[in-house]
Short mmCIF file of C-alpha atoms and ligand atoms in Angstrom, two decimals:
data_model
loop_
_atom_site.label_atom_id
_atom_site.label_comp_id
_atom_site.label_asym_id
_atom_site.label_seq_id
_atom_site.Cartn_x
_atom_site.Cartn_y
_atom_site.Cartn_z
CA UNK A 1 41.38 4.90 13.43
CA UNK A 2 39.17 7.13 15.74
CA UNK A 3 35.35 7.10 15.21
CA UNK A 4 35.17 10.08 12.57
CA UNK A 5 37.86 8.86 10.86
CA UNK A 6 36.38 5.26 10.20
CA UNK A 7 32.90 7.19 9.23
CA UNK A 8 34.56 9.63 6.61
CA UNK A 9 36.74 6.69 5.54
CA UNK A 10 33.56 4.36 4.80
CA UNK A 11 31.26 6.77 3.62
CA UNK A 12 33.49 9.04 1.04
CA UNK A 13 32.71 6.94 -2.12
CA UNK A 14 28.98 7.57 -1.45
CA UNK A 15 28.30 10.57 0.21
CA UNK A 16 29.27 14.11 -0.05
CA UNK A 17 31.90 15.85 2.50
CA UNK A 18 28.28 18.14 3.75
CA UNK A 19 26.13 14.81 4.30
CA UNK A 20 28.85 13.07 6.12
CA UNK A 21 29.36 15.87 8.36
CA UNK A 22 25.85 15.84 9.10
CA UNK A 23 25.49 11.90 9.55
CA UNK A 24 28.82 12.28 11.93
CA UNK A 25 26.94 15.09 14.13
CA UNK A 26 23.63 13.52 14.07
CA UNK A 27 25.30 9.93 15.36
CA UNK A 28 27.27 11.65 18.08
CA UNK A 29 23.95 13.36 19.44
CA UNK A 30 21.27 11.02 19.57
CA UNK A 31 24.14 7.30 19.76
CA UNK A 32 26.16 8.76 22.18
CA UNK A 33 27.03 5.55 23.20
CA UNK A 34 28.21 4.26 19.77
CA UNK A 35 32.00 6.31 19.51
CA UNK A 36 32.83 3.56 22.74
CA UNK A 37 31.90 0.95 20.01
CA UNK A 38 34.76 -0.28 18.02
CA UNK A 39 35.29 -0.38 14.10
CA UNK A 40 32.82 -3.18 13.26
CA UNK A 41 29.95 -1.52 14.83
CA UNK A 42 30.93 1.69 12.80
CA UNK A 43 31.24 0.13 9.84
CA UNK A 44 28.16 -1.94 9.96
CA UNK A 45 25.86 1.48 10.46
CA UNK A 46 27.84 3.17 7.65
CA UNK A 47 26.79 -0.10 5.27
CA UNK A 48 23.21 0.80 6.36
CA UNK A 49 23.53 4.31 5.40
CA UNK A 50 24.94 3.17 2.35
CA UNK A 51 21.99 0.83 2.13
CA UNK A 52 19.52 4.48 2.06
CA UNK A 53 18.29 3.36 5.27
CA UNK A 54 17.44 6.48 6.58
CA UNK A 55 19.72 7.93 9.17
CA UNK A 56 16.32 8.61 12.02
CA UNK A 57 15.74 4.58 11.66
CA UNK A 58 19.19 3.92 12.81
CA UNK A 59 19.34 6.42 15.76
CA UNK A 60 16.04 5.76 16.42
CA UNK A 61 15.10 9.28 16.62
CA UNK A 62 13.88 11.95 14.66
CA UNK A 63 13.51 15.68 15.74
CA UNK A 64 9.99 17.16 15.45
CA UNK A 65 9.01 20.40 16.51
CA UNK A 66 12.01 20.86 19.48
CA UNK A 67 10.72 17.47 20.94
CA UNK A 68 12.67 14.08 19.92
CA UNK A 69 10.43 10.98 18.86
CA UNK A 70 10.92 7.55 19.26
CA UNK A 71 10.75 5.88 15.23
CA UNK A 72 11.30 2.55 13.56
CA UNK A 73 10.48 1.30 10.26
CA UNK A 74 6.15 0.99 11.24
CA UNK A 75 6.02 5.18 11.21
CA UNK A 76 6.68 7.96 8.92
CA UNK A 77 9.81 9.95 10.07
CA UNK A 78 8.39 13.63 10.89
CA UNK A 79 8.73 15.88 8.12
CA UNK A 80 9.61 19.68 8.69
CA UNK A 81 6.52 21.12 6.96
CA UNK A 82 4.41 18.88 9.32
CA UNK A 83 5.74 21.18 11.59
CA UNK A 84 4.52 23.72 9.69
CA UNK A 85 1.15 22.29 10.00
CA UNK A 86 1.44 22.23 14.00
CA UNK A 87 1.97 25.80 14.12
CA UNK A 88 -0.64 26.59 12.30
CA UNK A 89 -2.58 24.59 15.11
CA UNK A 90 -0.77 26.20 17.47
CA UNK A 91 -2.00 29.59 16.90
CA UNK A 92 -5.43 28.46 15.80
CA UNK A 93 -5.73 27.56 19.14
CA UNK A 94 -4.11 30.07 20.59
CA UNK A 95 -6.40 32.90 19.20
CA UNK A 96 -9.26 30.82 20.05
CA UNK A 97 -11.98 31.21 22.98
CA UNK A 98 -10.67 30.01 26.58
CA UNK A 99 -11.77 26.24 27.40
CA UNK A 100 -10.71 22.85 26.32
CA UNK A 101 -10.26 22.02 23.21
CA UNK A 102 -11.59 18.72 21.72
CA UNK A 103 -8.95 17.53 19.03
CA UNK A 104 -8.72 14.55 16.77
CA UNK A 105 -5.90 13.63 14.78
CA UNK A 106 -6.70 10.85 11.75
CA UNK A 107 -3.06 9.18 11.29
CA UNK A 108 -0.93 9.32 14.22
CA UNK A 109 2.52 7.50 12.98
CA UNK A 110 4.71 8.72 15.67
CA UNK A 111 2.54 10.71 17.44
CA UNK A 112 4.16 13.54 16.71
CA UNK A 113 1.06 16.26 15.50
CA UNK A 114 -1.09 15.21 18.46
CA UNK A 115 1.85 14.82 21.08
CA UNK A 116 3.11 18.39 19.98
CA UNK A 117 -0.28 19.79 20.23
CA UNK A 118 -0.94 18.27 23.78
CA UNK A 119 2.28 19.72 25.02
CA UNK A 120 2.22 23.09 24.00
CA UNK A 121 -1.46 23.22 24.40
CA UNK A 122 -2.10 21.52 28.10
CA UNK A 123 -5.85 22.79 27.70
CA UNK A 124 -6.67 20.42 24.75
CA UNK A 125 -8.52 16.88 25.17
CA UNK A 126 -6.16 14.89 21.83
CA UNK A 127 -7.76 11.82 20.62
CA UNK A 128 -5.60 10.57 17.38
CA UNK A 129 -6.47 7.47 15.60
CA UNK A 130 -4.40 4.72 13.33
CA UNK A 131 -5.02 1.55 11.51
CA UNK A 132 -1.51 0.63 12.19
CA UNK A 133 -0.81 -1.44 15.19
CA UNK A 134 2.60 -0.69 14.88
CA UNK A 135 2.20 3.43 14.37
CA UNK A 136 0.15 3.39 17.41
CA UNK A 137 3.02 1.01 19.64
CA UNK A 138 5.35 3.64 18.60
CA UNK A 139 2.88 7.15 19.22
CA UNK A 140 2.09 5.60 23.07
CA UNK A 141 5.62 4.89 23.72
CA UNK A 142 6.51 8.86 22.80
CA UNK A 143 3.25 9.83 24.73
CA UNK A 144 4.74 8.15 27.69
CA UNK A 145 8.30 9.27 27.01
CA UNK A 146 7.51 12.80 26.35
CA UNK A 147 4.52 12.89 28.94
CA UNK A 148 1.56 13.92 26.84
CA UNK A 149 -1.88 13.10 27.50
CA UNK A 150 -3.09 12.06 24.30
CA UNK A 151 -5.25 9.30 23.68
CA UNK A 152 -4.33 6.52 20.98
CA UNK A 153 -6.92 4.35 19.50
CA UNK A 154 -7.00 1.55 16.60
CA UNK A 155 -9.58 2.73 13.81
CA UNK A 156 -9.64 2.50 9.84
CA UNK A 157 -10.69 5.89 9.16
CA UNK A 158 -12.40 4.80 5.98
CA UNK A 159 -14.28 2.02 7.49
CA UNK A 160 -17.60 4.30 8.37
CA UNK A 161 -18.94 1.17 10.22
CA UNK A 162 -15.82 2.22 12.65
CA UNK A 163 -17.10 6.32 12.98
CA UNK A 164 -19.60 4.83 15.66
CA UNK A 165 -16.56 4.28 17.97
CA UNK A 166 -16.47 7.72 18.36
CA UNK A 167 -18.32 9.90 20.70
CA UNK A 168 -19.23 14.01 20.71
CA UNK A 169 -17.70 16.30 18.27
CA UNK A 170 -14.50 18.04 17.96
CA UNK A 171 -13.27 21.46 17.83
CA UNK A 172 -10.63 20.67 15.42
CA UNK A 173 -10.07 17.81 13.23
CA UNK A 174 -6.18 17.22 11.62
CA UNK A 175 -4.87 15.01 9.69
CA UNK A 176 -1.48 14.60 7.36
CA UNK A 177 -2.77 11.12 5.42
CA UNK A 178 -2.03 9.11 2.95
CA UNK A 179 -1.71 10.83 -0.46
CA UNK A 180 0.72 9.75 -2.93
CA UNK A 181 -0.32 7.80 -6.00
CA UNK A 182 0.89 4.69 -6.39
CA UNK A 183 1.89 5.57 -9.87
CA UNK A 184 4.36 8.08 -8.71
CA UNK A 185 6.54 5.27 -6.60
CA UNK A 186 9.37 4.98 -9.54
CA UNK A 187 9.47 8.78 -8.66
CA UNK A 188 10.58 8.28 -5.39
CA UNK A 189 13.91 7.99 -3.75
CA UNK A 190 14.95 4.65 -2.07
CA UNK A 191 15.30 5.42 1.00
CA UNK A 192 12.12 6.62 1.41
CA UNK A 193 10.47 3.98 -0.94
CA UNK A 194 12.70 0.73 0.95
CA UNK A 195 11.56 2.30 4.33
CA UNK A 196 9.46 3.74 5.01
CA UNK A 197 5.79 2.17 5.46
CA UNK A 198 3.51 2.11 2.59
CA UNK A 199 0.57 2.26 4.18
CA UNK A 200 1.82 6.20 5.52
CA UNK A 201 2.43 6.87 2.39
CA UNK A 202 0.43 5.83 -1.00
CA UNK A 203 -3.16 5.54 -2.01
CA UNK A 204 -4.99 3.97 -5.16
CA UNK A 205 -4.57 5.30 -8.29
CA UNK A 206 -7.66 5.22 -9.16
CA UNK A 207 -8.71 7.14 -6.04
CA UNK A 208 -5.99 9.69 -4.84
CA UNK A 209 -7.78 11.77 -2.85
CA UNK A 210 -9.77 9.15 -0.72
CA UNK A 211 -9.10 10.43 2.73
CA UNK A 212 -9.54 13.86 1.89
CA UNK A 213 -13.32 12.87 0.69
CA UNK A 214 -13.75 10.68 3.86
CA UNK A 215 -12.37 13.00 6.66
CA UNK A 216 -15.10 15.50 4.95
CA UNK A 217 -17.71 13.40 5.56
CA UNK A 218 -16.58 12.01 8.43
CA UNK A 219 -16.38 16.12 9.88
CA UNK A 220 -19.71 16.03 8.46
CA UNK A 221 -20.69 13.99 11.36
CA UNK A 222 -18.12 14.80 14.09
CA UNK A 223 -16.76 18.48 14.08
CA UNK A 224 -18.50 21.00 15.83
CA UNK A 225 -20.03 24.38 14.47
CA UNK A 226 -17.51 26.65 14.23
CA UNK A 227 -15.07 23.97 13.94
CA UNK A 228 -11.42 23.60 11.74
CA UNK A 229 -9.84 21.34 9.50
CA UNK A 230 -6.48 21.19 8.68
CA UNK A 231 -5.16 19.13 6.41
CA UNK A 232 -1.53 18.62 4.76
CA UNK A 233 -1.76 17.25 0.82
CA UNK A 234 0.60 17.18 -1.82
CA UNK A 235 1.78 19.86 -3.52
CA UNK A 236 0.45 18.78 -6.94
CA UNK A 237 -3.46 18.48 -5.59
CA UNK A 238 -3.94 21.67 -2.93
CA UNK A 239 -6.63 22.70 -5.61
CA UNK A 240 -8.52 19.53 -5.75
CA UNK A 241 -8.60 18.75 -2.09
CA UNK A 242 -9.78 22.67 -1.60
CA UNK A 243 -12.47 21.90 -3.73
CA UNK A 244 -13.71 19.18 -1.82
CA UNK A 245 -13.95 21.56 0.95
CA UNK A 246 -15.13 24.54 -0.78
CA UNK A 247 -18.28 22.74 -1.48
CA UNK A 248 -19.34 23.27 2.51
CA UNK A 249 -16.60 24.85 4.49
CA UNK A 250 -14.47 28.15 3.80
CA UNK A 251 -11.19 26.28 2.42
CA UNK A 252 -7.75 28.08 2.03
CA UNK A 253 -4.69 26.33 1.07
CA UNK A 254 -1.41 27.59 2.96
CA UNK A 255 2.09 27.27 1.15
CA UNK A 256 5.25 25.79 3.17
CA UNK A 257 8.47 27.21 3.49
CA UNK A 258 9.31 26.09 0.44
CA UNK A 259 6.26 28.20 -1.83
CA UNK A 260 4.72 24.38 -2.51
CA UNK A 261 0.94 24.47 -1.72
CA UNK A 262 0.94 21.87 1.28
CA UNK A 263 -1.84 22.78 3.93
CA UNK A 264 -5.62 23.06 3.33
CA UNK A 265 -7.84 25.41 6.24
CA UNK A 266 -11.51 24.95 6.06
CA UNK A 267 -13.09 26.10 9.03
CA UNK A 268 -16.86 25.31 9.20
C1 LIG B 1 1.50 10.28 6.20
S1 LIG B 1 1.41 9.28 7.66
C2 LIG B 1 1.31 10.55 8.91
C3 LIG B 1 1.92 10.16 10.23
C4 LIG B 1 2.06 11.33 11.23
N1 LIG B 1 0.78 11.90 11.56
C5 LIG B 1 2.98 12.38 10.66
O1 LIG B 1 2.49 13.44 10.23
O2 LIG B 1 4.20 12.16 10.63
C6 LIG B 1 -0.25 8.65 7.57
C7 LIG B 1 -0.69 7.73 8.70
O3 LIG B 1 -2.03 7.30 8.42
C8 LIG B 1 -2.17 5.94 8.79
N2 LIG B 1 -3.28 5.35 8.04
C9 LIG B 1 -3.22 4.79 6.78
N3 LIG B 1 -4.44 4.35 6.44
C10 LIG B 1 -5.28 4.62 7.47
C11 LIG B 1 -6.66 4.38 7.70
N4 LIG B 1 -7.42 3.78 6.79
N5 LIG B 1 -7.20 4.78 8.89
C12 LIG B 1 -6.41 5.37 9.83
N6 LIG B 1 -5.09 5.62 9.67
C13 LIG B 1 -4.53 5.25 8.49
C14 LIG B 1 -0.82 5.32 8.50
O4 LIG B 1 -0.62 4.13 9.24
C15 LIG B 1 0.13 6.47 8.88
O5 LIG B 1 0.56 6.33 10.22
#
């Protein structure tokens, strides 16, 4: 049996005829080593896909923005309305006045906001910042695949003993964090939930909106007059992070593609 033949044969009882197409396409592009492979190699990846393991861990790759990222199980696979987010960056910066622009990025999984940013942006100075030592393996490895010039640094964002690390303030401060309750995990699918890292994804209960309230106080500090937020939240607390905002910045919240209220703007 030829290499799509062994994939649609494995995967028919468990996928449908659109996602195997897809998983087929997505193999041949970014493992275009693998159809040289022979049947137990195929099979094995179609048990993992089976498994939910998500198809980006087993490539290796994810898509982001027209660039392709290096992941693994330590880093949030790039979602398409963080792209959404980067645009929004994009022509923030674009409309802005001439100069460098001083960015910082709280959260860098892959890299892929601040690498994005560098690239299309050449004139920005990116610092981004994670608590993960294995995010920030992963973000330097795509800075040096994809040549960027962002800066990677280890820092718990909600230790404020750590804020004295940094020095000056920024022109723009981003950040896609943490935000899912814990209580919502029997919500969530298992491919996402067996994983994909925790630590990207969920906060306390008791305290959803924790990095919202920090990166506010931190921008307090550390972004300049005349300076912008953005921030990506879920769809179910736009209002309340907005608030948090409202209280010293002009806040809007931006919808995605899909109408779901994902992205907050305050700008100073
Ligand atoms: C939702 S992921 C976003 C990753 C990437 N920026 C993206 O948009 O795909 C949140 C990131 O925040 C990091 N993080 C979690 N807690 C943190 C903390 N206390 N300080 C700094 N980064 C933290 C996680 O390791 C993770 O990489």
């Amino acid at each position: 049996m030829t290499f799509e033949e062994t994939i649609k044969e494995e995967l028919k009882d468990h996928f449908t005829k659109r996602e195997i197409s897809y998983y087929i396409k997505v193999l041949i592009e970014d493992m275009p080593l693998l159809k040289d492979g022979g049947k137990s190699e195929w099979v094995s990846i179609c048990k993992r896909l089976i498994d939910q393991e998500p198809i980006q861990y087993i490539t290796g790759v994810a898509p982001f923005y027209g660039y392709f990222f290096q992941v693994d199980n330590n880093v949030l696979i790039p979602r398409p309305e963080t792209e959404e987010l980067v645009y929004l960056i994009n022509e923030h910066i674009k409309k802005g006045n001439k100069g460098t622009t001083r960015i910082l990025e709280i959260g860098s999984g892959s890299g892929c906001i601040p690498i994005t940013i560098n690239l299309l942006n050449p004139d920005t100075d990116v610092l981004s910042v994670d608590v993960s030592a294995g995010a920030l393996e992963v973000a330097r490895a795509n800075n040096s695949k994809l040549e960027s010039n962002v800066i990677f640094r280890s820092c718990d964002i909600l230790d404020e003993d750590k804020w004295t690390g940094f020095s000056g303030k920024f022109d723009i401060i981003v950040s896609n964090p943490p935000y899912i309750p814990n209580k919502e995990k029997s919500l969530m699918s298992a491919n996402v939930l067996d994983n994909e890292p925790h630590l990207a994804l969920f906060v306390e209960d008791a305290d959803p909106l924790i990095f919202y309230d920090k990166i506010m106080k931190f921008a307090g500090e550390y972004l300049k007059e005349n300076g912008t937020v953005f921030l990506e939240c879920n769809e179910y607390n736009a209002k309340d992070v907005k608030a948090i905002y409202d209280e010293e910045y002009s806040a809007e919240i931006i919808k995605d593609m899909q109408g779901k209220e994902r992205m907050i703007i305050a700008r100073k």
